CSV table of C-alpha atoms in Angstrom, one decimal:
chain,number,residue,atom,x,y,z
A,17,MET,CA,-20.2,-46.0,34.0
A,18,ILE,CA,-22.2,-43.9,36.3
A,19,GLU,CA,-24.8,-44.1,39.2
A,20,VAL,CA,-26.4,-41.4,41.4
A,21,ARG,CA,-29.2,-41.9,44.5
A,22,ASN,CA,-30.9,-39.9,46.6
A,23,LEU,CA,-28.7,-36.3,45.2
A,24,TRP,CA,-29.7,-33.3,46.5
A,25,LYS,CA,-27.6,-29.7,47.6
A,26,GLU,CA,-28.5,-26.8,48.7
A,27,TYR,CA,-26.6,-24.0,49.7
A,28,ASN,CA,-26.8,-22.0,52.9
A,29,GLY,CA,-26.9,-18.2,52.6
A,30,ARG,CA,-29.2,-15.2,54.1
A,31,ASP,CA,-31.9,-17.6,52.5
A,32,ARG,CA,-31.2,-21.3,51.7
A,33,VAL,CA,-31.5,-22.4,48.0
A,34,THR,CA,-31.9,-26.4,47.6
A,35,ALA,CA,-30.4,-26.3,44.2
A,36,LEU,CA,-31.1,-30.5,43.7
A,37,LYS,CA,-33.7,-32.8,45.3
A,38,GLY,CA,-33.1,-36.1,45.0
A,39,ILE,CA,-31.6,-36.7,41.9
A,40,ASN,CA,-31.5,-40.4,40.6
A,41,LEU,CA,-29.2,-41.5,37.7
A,42,LYS,CA,-27.7,-44.5,35.7
A,43,ILE,CA,-25.6,-43.2,33.0
A,44,ASN,CA,-24.0,-45.9,30.8
A,45,SER,CA,-20.7,-46.6,29.4
A,46,GLY,CA,-19.9,-44.8,26.1
A,47,GLU,CA,-23.9,-42.9,26.6
A,48,PHE,CA,-23.4,-38.7,25.2
A,49,VAL,CA,-25.8,-37.7,27.2
A,50,VAL,CA,-27.0,-34.0,27.7
A,51,ILE,CA,-28.4,-32.1,30.4
A,52,LEU,CA,-31.2,-29.4,29.4
A,53,GLY,CA,-32.2,-27.4,31.6
A,54,PRO,CA,-33.4,-23.2,31.8
A,55,SER,CA,-30.9,-21.0,33.7
A,56,GLY,CA,-31.2,-21.3,37.6
A,57,SER,CA,-32.5,-25.3,37.1
A,58,GLY,CA,-29.6,-26.8,38.6
A,59,LYS,CA,-28.2,-28.8,35.6
A,60,THR,CA,-24.5,-26.9,36.5
A,61,THR,CA,-24.8,-28.1,40.2
A,62,LEU,CA,-25.7,-31.4,39.1
A,63,LEU,CA,-22.7,-31.3,37.3
A,64,ASN,CA,-20.5,-30.0,39.9
A,65,CYS,CA,-21.5,-33.0,41.5
A,66,LEU,CA,-21.3,-35.8,39.5
A,67,SER,CA,-17.7,-34.2,38.9
A,68,GLY,CA,-16.3,-34.4,42.2
A,69,VAL,CA,-16.1,-30.5,41.6
A,70,ASP,CA,-18.7,-29.4,44.6
A,71,ARG,CA,-19.9,-32.2,47.1
A,72,PRO,CA,-23.5,-32.4,47.8
A,73,THR,CA,-25.4,-32.2,50.3
A,74,LYS,CA,-26.5,-35.9,50.1
A,75,GLY,CA,-26.2,-38.9,48.2
A,76,THR,CA,-24.7,-40.9,46.3
A,77,VAL,CA,-22.3,-40.3,43.6
A,78,ILE,CA,-20.6,-43.8,42.0
A,79,ILE,CA,-18.3,-43.5,38.8
A,80,ASP,CA,-17.0,-46.5,37.2
A,81,GLY,CA,-17.2,-48.4,40.5
A,82,THR,CA,-15.8,-45.5,42.6
A,83,ASP,CA,-17.8,-44.2,45.8
A,84,LEU,CA,-17.0,-40.3,44.6
A,85,TYR,CA,-17.5,-38.7,48.0
A,86,ALA,CA,-16.0,-42.2,50.1
A,87,LEU,CA,-12.7,-41.3,48.9
A,88,SER,CA,-10.6,-38.5,50.4
A,89,GLU,CA,-10.0,-35.4,49.5
A,90,GLU,CA,-6.8,-36.1,47.3
A,91,GLU,CA,-8.0,-39.5,46.5
A,92,ARG,CA,-11.2,-37.6,45.3
A,93,THR,CA,-8.7,-35.2,43.3
A,94,GLY,CA,-6.4,-38.4,41.5
A,95,PHE,CA,-9.1,-40.0,40.7
A,96,ARG,CA,-10.5,-37.0,38.6
A,97,ALA,CA,-6.9,-36.5,37.2
A,98,LYS,CA,-7.1,-40.1,36.4
A,99,ASN,CA,-10.8,-40.6,35.2
A,100,MET,CA,-12.4,-37.6,34.2
A,101,GLY,CA,-12.2,-34.6,31.2
A,102,PHE,CA,-13.5,-31.0,31.4
A,103,VAL,CA,-14.3,-28.8,28.3
A,104,PHE,CA,-15.7,-25.3,30.5
A,105,GLN,CA,-17.7,-22.9,28.9
A,106,PHE,CA,-15.1,-20.7,29.3
A,107,PHE,CA,-11.8,-22.4,28.7
A,108,ASN,CA,-9.7,-22.5,32.0
A,109,LEU,CA,-6.9,-22.1,30.1
A,110,VAL,CA,-3.7,-21.4,31.8
A,111,PRO,CA,-3.2,-17.4,30.8
A,112,VAL,CA,0.7,-18.1,31.0
A,113,LEU,CA,1.3,-21.5,29.0
A,114,THR,CA,1.3,-21.9,25.5
A,115,ALA,CA,-1.5,-24.3,23.9
A,116,LEU,CA,0.4,-26.7,24.0
A,117,GLU,CA,1.6,-26.8,27.8
A,118,ASN,CA,-2.1,-26.4,28.5
A,119,VAL,CA,-2.8,-29.8,26.7
A,120,GLU,CA,-0.1,-31.6,28.4
A,121,LEU,CA,-1.1,-30.4,32.2
A,122,PRO,CA,-3.6,-33.5,32.5
A,123,LEU,CA,-0.4,-35.8,31.4
A,124,LEU,CA,2.0,-33.8,33.9
A,125,ILE,CA,0.2,-34.2,37.0
A,126,LEU,CA,-0.4,-38.5,35.6
A,127,GLY,CA,3.5,-38.7,36.2
A,128,VAL,CA,3.5,-39.0,32.2
A,129,ASN,CA,7.6,-38.6,31.7
A,130,ARG,CA,7.8,-34.5,29.5
A,131,ARG,CA,8.8,-36.2,26.2
A,132,GLU,CA,5.7,-38.3,26.4
A,133,ALA,CA,3.3,-36.0,27.5
A,134,LYS,CA,4.8,-33.1,24.4
A,135,GLU,CA,4.5,-35.9,21.7
A,136,ARG,CA,0.9,-36.9,22.7
A,137,ALA,CA,-0.2,-33.1,23.6
A,138,PHE,CA,0.6,-32.5,19.8
A,139,ASP,CA,-0.3,-35.3,18.3
A,140,MET,CA,-3.9,-34.2,19.9
A,141,LEU,CA,-3.7,-30.5,18.6
A,142,ARG,CA,-3.2,-32.2,15.1
A,143,ARG,CA,-6.2,-33.8,15.5
A,144,VAL,CA,-8.1,-30.6,16.6
A,145,GLY,CA,-6.5,-28.7,13.7
A,146,LEU,CA,-4.5,-26.5,15.9
A,147,ALA,CA,-0.9,-28.2,15.9
A,148,HIS,CA,0.0,-25.0,14.1
A,149,LYS,CA,-0.4,-22.7,17.1
A,150,TRP,CA,1.1,-25.4,19.7
A,151,ASN,CA,3.4,-21.9,20.7
A,152,ARG,CA,0.2,-19.4,20.9
A,153,PHE,CA,-0.6,-18.2,24.3
A,154,PRO,CA,-4.4,-18.5,24.9
A,155,GLU,CA,-4.8,-14.3,24.4
A,156,GLU,CA,-3.2,-14.9,20.7
A,157,LEU,CA,-6.3,-17.3,20.0
A,158,SER,CA,-9.9,-16.8,19.1
A,159,GLY,CA,-12.9,-18.2,21.2
A,160,GLY,CA,-12.9,-20.9,18.8
A,161,GLU,CA,-9.6,-22.0,19.0
A,162,LYS,CA,-8.7,-21.0,22.9
A,163,GLN,CA,-12.0,-24.1,22.9
A,164,ARG,CA,-10.7,-26.5,20.7
A,165,VAL,CA,-7.5,-26.6,23.4
A,166,ALA,CA,-9.2,-27.2,25.8
A,167,ILE,CA,-11.5,-29.9,24.7
A,168,ALA,CA,-8.0,-31.7,23.4
A,169,ARG,CA,-7.1,-30.9,27.3
A,170,ALA,CA,-9.6,-32.7,28.4
A,171,LEU,CA,-9.5,-35.9,25.5
A,172,VAL,CA,-5.4,-36.4,25.6
A,173,HIS,CA,-5.3,-38.3,28.9
A,174,ASN,CA,-7.8,-40.7,27.4
A,175,PRO,CA,-10.4,-40.1,30.7
A,176,LYS,CA,-13.3,-42.8,31.0
A,177,VAL,CA,-15.9,-40.0,31.5
A,178,VAL,CA,-15.7,-36.1,30.1
A,179,TRP,CA,-17.6,-33.4,31.5
A,180,ALA,CA,-18.8,-30.1,29.2
A,181,ASP,CA,-20.5,-27.4,30.6
A,182,GLU,CA,-22.3,-25.3,28.2
A,183,PRO,CA,-19.3,-25.6,25.3
A,184,THR,CA,-20.3,-23.8,22.9
A,185,GLY,CA,-22.1,-21.1,25.0
A,186,ALA,CA,-19.7,-18.4,24.3
A,187,LEU,CA,-19.0,-19.0,20.3
A,188,ASP,CA,-21.1,-18.1,17.1
A,189,SER,CA,-22.8,-20.0,15.6
A,190,GLU,CA,-20.2,-21.5,12.8
A,191,THR,CA,-17.3,-22.2,15.5
A,192,GLY,CA,-20.3,-23.7,17.8
A,193,GLY,CA,-21.3,-26.4,14.9
A,194,MET,CA,-17.2,-27.3,14.5
A,195,ILE,CA,-17.1,-27.7,17.7
A,196,ILE,CA,-20.2,-30.1,18.6
A,197,ASP,CA,-18.0,-32.6,15.1
A,198,LEU,CA,-15.6,-32.1,17.4
A,199,LEU,CA,-17.9,-33.7,21.2
A,200,MET,CA,-18.8,-36.6,18.5
A,201,GLU,CA,-15.5,-37.7,17.9
A,202,MET,CA,-15.3,-37.6,22.1
A,203,LYS,CA,-18.0,-40.3,22.5
A,204,LYS,CA,-15.4,-43.0,20.6
A,205,ASN,CA,-13.8,-43.8,23.8
A,206,SER,CA,-15.6,-42.0,26.4
A,207,THR,CA,-18.3,-40.8,28.2
A,208,LEU,CA,-19.9,-37.9,27.2
A,209,VAL,CA,-22.5,-36.3,30.0
A,210,ILE,CA,-22.9,-32.6,29.3
A,211,VAL,CA,-24.7,-29.4,30.2
A,212,THR,CA,-26.1,-26.5,27.6
A,213,HIS,CA,-28.6,-24.7,25.7
A,214,ASP,CA,-28.0,-26.2,22.4
A,215,GLU,CA,-30.6,-27.5,20.6
A,216,ARG,CA,-27.9,-29.0,18.1
A,217,ILE,CA,-25.8,-30.7,20.9
A,218,ALA,CA,-28.7,-32.8,22.1
A,219,GLU,CA,-29.7,-33.4,18.4
A,220,LYS,CA,-26.6,-35.5,18.6
A,221,ALA,CA,-27.0,-37.2,22.0
A,222,ASP,CA,-27.7,-40.2,22.6
A,223,ARG,CA,-30.1,-39.4,25.2
A,224,VAL,CA,-31.6,-35.9,27.2
A,225,ILE,CA,-31.9,-35.3,30.1
A,226,LYS,CA,-34.1,-32.6,31.4
A,227,ILE,CA,-33.3,-30.8,34.5
A,228,ARG,CA,-36.6,-28.2,36.5
A,229,ASP,CA,-36.1,-27.1,39.4
A,230,GLY,CA,-32.9,-29.1,40.5
A,231,GLN,CA,-35.5,-31.9,39.5
A,232,ILE,CA,-35.5,-33.9,36.6
A,233,VAL,CA,-38.8,-33.9,35.0
A,234,GLN,CA,-38.0,-36.0,31.1
A,235,ASP,CA,-35.7,-38.6,30.1
A,236,ILE,CA,-36.0,-39.7,26.6
A,237,TYR,CA,-33.4,-41.6,24.7
A,238,GLU,CA,-32.5,-40.5,21.3
A,239,THR,CA,-30.9,-43.1,19.6
A,240,ALA,CA,-32.9,-43.1,16.7
A,241,LEU,CA,-31.8,-39.6,15.7
């Protein structure tokens, strides 16, 4: 599903910073992979380069047979919209849209008619336990509720890959546990790649990749757990 070859990322400011140093990686379809590492290790940069959010300095990223950075910007945006879902640490919900409207967005972008999009979005909100708050705006929701809306939005179009960046980082332990249960639901239909500090998520993963100073230092299969 995902193949990475010799991936480098450099930032040229006052001082040159090399965030990724020759990453090579393969992730199989249906795997639940956690990327662990201390702050500044390069794990979020890696996630952004894998998902097409941030272009690497050099290297190749192939998703389901498609060379992501051989595509034009427009083609890459379309590919991401169709094949990927995103869960961000701070939710990234559109503040002027209701919970239902936020979840509808990926479907509308893909050209699904509004009636079907609304039905599918409502069903997804029901699956994450928020059907009763379909007409609430983000400012009217708790942190855990916002994250559940974000998860519903990430899953509503049945993406091949779901990326999540610190999905429990802004949540209390009880709500974080609920989000972990929802993440486990994701792996039934999608390949799941999560950047986190949360060891509870790592314990649930099929595979844990540890990164330090822009390099993979350990790659552990955790299927026994």
